CSV table of C-alpha atoms and ligand atoms in Angstrom, one decimal:
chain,number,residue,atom,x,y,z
G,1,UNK,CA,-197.8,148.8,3.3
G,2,UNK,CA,-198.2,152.4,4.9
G,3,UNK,CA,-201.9,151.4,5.7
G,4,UNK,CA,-200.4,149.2,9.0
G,5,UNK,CA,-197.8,152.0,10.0
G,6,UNK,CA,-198.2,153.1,14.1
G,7,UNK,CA,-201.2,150.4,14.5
G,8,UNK,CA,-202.3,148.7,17.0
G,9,UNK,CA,-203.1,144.7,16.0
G,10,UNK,CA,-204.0,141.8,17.6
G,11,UNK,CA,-203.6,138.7,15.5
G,12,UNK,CA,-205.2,135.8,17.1
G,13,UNK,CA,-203.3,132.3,16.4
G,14,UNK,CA,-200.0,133.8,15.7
G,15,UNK,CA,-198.0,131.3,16.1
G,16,UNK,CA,-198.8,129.3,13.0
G,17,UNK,CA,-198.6,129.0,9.4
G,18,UNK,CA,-200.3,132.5,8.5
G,19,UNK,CA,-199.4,133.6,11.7
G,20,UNK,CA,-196.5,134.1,11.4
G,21,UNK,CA,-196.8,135.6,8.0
G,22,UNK,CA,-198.8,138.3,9.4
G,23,UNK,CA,-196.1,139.1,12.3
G,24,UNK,CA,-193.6,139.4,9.7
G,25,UNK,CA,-195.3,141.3,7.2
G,26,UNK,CA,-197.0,143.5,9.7
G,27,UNK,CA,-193.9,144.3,11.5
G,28,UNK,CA,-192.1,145.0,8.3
G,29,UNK,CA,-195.1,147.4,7.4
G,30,UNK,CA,-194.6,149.7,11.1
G,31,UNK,CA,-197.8,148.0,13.0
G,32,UNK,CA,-197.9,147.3,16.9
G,33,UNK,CA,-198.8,144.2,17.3
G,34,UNK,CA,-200.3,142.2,20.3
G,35,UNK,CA,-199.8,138.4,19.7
G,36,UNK,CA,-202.2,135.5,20.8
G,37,UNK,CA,-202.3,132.0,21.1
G,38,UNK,CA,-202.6,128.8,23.2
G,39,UNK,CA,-199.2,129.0,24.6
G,40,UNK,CA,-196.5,132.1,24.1
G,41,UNK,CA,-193.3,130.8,22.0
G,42,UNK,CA,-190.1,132.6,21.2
G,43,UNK,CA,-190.9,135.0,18.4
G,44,UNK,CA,-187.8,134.5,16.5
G,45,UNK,CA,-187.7,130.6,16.5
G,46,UNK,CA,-191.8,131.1,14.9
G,47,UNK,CA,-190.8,133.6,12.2
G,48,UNK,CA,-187.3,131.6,11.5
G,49,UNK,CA,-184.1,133.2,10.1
G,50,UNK,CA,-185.5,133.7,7.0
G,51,UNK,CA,-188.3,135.7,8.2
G,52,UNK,CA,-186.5,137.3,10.9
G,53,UNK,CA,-183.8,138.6,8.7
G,54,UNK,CA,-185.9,140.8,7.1
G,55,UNK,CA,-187.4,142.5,9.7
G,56,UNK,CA,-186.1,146.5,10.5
G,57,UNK,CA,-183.7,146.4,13.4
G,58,UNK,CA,-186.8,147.4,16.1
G,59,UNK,CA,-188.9,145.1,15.6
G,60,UNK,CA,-188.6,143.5,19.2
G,61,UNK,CA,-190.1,147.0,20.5
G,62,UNK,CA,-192.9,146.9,18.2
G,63,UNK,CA,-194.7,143.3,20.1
G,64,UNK,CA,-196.7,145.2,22.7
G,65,UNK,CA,-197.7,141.9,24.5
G,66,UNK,CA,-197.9,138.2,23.9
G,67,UNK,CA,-201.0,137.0,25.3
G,68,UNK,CA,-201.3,133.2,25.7
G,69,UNK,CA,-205.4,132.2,26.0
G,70,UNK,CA,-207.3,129.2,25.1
G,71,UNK,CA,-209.9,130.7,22.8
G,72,UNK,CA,-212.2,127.6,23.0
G,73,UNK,CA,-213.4,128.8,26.0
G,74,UNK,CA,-214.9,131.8,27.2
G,75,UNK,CA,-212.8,132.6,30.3
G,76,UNK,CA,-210.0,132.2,27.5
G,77,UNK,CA,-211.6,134.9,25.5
G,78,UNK,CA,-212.3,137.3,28.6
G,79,UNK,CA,-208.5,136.8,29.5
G,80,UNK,CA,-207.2,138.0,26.0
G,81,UNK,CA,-209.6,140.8,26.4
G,82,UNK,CA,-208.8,141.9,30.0
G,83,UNK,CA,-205.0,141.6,29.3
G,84,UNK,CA,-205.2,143.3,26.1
G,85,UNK,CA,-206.9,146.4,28.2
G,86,UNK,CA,-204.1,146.9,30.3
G,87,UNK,CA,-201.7,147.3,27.7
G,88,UNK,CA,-203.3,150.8,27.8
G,89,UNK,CA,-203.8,150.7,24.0
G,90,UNK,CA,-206.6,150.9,21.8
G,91,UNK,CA,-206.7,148.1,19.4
G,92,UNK,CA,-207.1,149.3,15.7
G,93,UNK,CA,-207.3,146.0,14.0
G,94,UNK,CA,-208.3,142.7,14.9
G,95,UNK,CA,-207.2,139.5,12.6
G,96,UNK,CA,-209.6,136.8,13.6
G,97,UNK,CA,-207.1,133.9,12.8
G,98,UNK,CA,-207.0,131.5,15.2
G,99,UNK,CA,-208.4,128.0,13.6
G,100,UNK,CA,-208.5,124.4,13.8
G,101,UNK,CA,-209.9,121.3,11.7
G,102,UNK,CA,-210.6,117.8,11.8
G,103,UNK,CA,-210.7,115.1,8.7
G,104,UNK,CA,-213.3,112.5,8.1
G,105,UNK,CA,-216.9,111.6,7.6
G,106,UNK,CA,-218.9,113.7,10.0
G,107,UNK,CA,-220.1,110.4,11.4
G,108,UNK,CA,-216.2,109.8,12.3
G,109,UNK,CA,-215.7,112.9,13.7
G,110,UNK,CA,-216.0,113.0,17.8
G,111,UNK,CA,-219.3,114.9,18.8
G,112,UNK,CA,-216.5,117.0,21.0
G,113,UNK,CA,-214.3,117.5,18.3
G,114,UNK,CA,-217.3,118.5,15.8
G,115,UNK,CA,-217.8,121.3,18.9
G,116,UNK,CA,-214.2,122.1,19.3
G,117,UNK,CA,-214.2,123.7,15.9
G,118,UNK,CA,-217.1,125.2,16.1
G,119,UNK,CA,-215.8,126.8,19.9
G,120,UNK,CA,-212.3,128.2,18.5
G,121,UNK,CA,-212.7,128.9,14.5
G,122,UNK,CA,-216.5,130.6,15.5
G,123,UNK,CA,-218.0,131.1,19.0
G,124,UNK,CA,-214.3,132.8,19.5
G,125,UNK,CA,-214.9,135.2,17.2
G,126,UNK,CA,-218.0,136.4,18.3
G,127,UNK,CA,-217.1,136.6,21.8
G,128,UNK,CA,-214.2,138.6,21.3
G,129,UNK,CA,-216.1,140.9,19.0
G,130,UNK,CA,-219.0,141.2,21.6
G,131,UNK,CA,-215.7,142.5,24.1
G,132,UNK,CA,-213.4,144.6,21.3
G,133,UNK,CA,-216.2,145.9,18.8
G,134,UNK,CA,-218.2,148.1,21.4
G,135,UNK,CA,-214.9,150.3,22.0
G,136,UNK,CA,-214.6,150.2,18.2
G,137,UNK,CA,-218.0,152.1,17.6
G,138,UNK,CA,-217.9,154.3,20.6
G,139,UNK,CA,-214.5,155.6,19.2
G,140,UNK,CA,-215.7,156.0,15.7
G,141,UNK,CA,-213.0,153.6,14.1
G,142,UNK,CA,-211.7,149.8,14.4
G,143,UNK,CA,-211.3,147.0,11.7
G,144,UNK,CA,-211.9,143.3,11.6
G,145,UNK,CA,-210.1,140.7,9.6
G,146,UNK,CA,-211.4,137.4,9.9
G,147,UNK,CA,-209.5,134.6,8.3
G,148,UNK,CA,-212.7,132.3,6.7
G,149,UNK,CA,-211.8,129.9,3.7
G,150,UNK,CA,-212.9,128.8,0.3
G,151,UNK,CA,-214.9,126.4,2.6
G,152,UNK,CA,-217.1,129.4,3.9
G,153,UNK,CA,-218.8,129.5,0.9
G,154,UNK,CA,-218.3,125.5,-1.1
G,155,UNK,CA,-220.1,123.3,1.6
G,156,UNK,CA,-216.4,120.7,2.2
G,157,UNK,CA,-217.6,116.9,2.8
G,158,UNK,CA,-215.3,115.3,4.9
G,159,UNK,CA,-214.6,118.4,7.3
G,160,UNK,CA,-218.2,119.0,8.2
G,161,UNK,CA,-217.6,121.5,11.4
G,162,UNK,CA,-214.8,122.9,9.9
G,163,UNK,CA,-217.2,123.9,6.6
G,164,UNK,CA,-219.6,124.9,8.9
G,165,UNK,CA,-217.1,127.1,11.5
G,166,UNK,CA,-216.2,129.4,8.0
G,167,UNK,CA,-219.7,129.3,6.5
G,168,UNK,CA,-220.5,131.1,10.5
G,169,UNK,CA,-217.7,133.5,10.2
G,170,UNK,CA,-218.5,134.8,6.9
G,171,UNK,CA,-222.3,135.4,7.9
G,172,UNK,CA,-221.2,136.3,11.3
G,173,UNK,CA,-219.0,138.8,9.6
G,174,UNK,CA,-221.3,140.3,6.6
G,175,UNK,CA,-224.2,140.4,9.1
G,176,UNK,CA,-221.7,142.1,11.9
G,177,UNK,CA,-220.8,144.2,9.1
G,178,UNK,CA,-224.6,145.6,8.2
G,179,UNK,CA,-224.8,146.7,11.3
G,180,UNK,CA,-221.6,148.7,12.2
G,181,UNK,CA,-220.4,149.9,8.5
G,182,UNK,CA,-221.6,153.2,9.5
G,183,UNK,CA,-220.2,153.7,12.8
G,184,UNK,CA,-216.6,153.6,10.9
G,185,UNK,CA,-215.8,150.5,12.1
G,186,UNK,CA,-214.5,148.3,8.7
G,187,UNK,CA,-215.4,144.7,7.6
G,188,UNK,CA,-212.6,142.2,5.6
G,189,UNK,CA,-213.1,138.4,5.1
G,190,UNK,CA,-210.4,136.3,3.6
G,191,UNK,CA,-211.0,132.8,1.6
G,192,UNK,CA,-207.8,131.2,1.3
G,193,UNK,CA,-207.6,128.1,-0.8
G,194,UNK,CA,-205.2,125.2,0.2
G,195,UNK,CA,-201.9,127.0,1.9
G,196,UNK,CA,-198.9,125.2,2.9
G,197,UNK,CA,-199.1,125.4,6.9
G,198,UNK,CA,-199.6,123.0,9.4
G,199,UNK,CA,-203.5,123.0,10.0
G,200,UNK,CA,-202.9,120.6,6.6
G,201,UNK,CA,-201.8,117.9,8.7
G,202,UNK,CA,-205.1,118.0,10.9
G,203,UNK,CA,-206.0,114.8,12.9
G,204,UNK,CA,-208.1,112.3,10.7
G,205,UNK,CA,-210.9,110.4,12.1
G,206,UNK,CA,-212.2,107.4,10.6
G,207,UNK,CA,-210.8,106.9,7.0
G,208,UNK,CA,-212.2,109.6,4.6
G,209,UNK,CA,-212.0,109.0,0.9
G,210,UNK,CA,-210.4,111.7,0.7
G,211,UNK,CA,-207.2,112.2,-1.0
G,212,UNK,CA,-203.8,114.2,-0.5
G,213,UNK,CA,-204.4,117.5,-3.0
G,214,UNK,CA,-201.9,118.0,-5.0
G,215,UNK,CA,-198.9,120.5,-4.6
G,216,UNK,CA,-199.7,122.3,-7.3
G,217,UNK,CA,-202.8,123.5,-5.9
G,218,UNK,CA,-201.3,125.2,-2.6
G,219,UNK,CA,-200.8,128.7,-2.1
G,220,UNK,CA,-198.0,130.1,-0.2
G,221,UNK,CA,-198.7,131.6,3.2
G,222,UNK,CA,-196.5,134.5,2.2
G,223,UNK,CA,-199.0,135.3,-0.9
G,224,UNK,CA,-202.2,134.8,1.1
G,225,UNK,CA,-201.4,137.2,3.9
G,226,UNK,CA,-199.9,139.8,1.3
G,227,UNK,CA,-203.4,139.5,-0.3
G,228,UNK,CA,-205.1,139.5,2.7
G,229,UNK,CA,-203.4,142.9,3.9
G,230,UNK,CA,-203.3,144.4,1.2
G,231,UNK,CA,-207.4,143.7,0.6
G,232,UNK,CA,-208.1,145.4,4.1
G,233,UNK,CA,-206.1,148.1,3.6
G,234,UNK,CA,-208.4,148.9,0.8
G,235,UNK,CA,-211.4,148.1,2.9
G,236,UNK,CA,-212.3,145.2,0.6
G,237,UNK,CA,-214.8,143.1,1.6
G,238,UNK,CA,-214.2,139.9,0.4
G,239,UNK,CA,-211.1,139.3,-0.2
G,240,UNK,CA,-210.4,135.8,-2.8
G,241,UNK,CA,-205.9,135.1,-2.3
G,242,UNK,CA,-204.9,133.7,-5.8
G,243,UNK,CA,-206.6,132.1,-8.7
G,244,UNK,CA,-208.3,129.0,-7.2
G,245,UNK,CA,-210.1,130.9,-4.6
G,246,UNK,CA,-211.0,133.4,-6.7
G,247,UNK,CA,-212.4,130.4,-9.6
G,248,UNK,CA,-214.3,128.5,-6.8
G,249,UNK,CA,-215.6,132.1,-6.0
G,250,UNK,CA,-217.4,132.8,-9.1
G,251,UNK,CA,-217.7,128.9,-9.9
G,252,UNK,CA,-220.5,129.1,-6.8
G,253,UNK,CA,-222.5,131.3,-8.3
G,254,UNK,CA,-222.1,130.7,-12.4
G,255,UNK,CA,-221.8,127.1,-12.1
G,256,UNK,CA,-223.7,125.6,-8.4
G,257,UNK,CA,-223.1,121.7,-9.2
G,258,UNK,CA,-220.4,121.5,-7.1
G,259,UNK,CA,-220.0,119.0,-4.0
G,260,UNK,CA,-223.2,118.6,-2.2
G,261,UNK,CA,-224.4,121.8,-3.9
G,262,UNK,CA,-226.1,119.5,-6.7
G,263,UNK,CA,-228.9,118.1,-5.2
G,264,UNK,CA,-229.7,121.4,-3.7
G,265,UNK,CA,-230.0,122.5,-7.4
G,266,UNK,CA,-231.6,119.8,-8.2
G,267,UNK,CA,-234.1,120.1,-5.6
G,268,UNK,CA,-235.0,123.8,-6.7
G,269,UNK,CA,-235.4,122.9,-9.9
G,270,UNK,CA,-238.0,119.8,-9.0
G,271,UNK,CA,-240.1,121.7,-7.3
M,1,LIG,N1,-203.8,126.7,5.5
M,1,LIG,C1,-204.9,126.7,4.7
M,1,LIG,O1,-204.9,126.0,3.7
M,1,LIG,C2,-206.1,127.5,5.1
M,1,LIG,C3,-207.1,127.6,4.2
M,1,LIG,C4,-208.2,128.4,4.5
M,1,LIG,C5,-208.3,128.9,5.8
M,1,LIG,N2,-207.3,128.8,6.7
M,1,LIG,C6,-207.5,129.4,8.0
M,1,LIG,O2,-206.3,130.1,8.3
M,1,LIG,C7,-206.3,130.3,9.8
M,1,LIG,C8,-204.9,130.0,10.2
M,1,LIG,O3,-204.5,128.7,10.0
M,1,LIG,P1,-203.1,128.2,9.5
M,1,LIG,O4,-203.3,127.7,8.1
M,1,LIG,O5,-202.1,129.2,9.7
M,1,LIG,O6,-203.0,126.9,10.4
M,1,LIG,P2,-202.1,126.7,11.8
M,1,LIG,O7,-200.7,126.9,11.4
M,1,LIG,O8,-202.5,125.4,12.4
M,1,LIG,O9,-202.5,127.9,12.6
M,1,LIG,C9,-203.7,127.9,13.5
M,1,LIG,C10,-203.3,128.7,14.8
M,1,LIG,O10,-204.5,128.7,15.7
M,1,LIG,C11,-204.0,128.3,16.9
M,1,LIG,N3,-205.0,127.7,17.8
M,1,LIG,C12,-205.4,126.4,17.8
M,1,LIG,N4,-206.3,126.2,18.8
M,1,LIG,C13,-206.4,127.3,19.5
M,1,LIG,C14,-207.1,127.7,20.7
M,1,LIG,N5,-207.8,126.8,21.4
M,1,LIG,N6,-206.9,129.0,21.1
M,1,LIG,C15,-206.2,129.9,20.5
M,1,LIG,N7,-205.5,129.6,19.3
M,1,LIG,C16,-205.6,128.3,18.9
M,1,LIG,C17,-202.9,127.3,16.7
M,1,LIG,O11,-202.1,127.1,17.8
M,1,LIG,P3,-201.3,125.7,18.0
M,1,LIG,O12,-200.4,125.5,16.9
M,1,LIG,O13,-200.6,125.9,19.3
M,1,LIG,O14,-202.4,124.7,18.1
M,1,LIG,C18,-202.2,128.0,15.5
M,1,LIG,O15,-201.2,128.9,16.0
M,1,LIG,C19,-207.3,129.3,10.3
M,1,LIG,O16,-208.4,130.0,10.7
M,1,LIG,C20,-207.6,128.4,9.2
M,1,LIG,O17,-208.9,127.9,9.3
M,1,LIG,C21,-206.2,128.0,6.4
């Protein structure tokens, strides 16, 4: 994708599943990439030979920094930020990607662990835009990417703070969005469905009736990232990877009986 070529990207949890799908494809497409997450790790043992092999013979020049930061915390934040300064570079495009979840009841889940998500997949997000996005507007340009899921916008029983971390990102980011569209800095929020990375294998708490979705229903990490790219390159706003997010998408809104969304319906209509 030309869009990518000679930019400057920071990709926040880079390390996993979509992670390294984004290194890979953004590499491939000529970006600069700064790389975040808890702890640096060699690049080429994350991408693998499969995804290393197809990368153009430079691609080792093209990772400005690696930047290990805990982004559950604010000093964590403030590092990534200070040490993304030095590199001297302005950043172009951030991928807000970094997330976590927890399975079970929301009675099950740990009070800390219900804030845990809420710290990494959402107060993250803002803090670091509070840091980047000023430079963004003063210079006229900038993009944000946030990685939400089809569980920003289908309230998920069983991963309540998860649910409610990607509800807080899409608002977060459509709100965020009113307000600097005009200063030139662009807005793109991707719902992926069920992908095949390791955030699937999230610590369970209690045990949730829930059950293991079916294969068929995943999405490969490949696809989603290629969607999600090539959706902010066109400055799409929302951005729905793949048939099932793009069904629950318009299932919301033409058909609201789904989940807990039915007595919410239910309750309009009573009254
Ligand atoms: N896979 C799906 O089905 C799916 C669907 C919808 C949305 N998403 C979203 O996609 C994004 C990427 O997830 P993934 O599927 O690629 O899962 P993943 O492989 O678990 O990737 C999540 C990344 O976030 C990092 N991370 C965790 N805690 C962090 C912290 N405190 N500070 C900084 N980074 C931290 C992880 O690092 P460690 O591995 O070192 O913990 C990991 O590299 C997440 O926002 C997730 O919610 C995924």
């Amino acid at each position: 994708m030309k869009y990518y070529d000679g930019k400057t990207i920071l990709v926040t949890g880079a390390y996993g599943g979509f992670g390294r799908q984004f290194i890979a494809q953004l590499l491939g497409s000529g970006a600069l990439l700064i790389l975040s997450d808890v702890a640096v790790r060699d690049i080429a043992d994350v991408l693998g030979p499969d995804l290393a092999r197809k990368l153009p013979a430079d691609w080792k020049n093209r990772i400005i920094a690696e930047i290990p930061a805990d982004l559950s915390t604010g000093d964590g934040c403030r590092e990534l930020y200070d040490r993304c300064m030095k590199t001297g570079r302005e950043i172009d495009i951030i991928i807000h990607n970094a997330g976590i979840a927890f399975v079970g009841t929301f009675m099950d889940i740990p009070a800390e662990s219900c804030e845990k998500v809420l710290s990494i997949n959402l107060t993250a997000v803002m803090r670091l835009n509070k840091l980047f996005v000023p430079g963004m507007i003063k210079r006229g340009s900038g993009q944000l990417l946030y990685v939400s899921s089809v569980a920003g916008f289908v309230s998920t029983p069983f991963a309540i703070p998860y649910t409610v971390s990607k509800f807080g990102v899409r608002s977060l980011a459509m709100a965020l969005h009113g307000e600097i569209k005009k200063s030139g800095v662009k807005t793109s929020i991707v719902y992926p469905f069920w992908a095949r990375t390791p955030i699937m294998k999230s610590q369970r708490f209690g045990d949730p009736p829930t059950r293991t979705m079916p294969d068929f229903f995943a999405s490969d990490p490949e696809f989603v990232v290629r969607r999600a790219l090539k959706g902010a390159a066109r400055n799409v706003l929302h951005i729905c990877p793949g048939f099932f997010a793009t069904f629950m998408w318009y299932a919301v809104r033409f058909w609201p009986i789904i989940a807990e969304q039915r007595s919410m319906r239910e309750e309009l209509i009573n009254n």
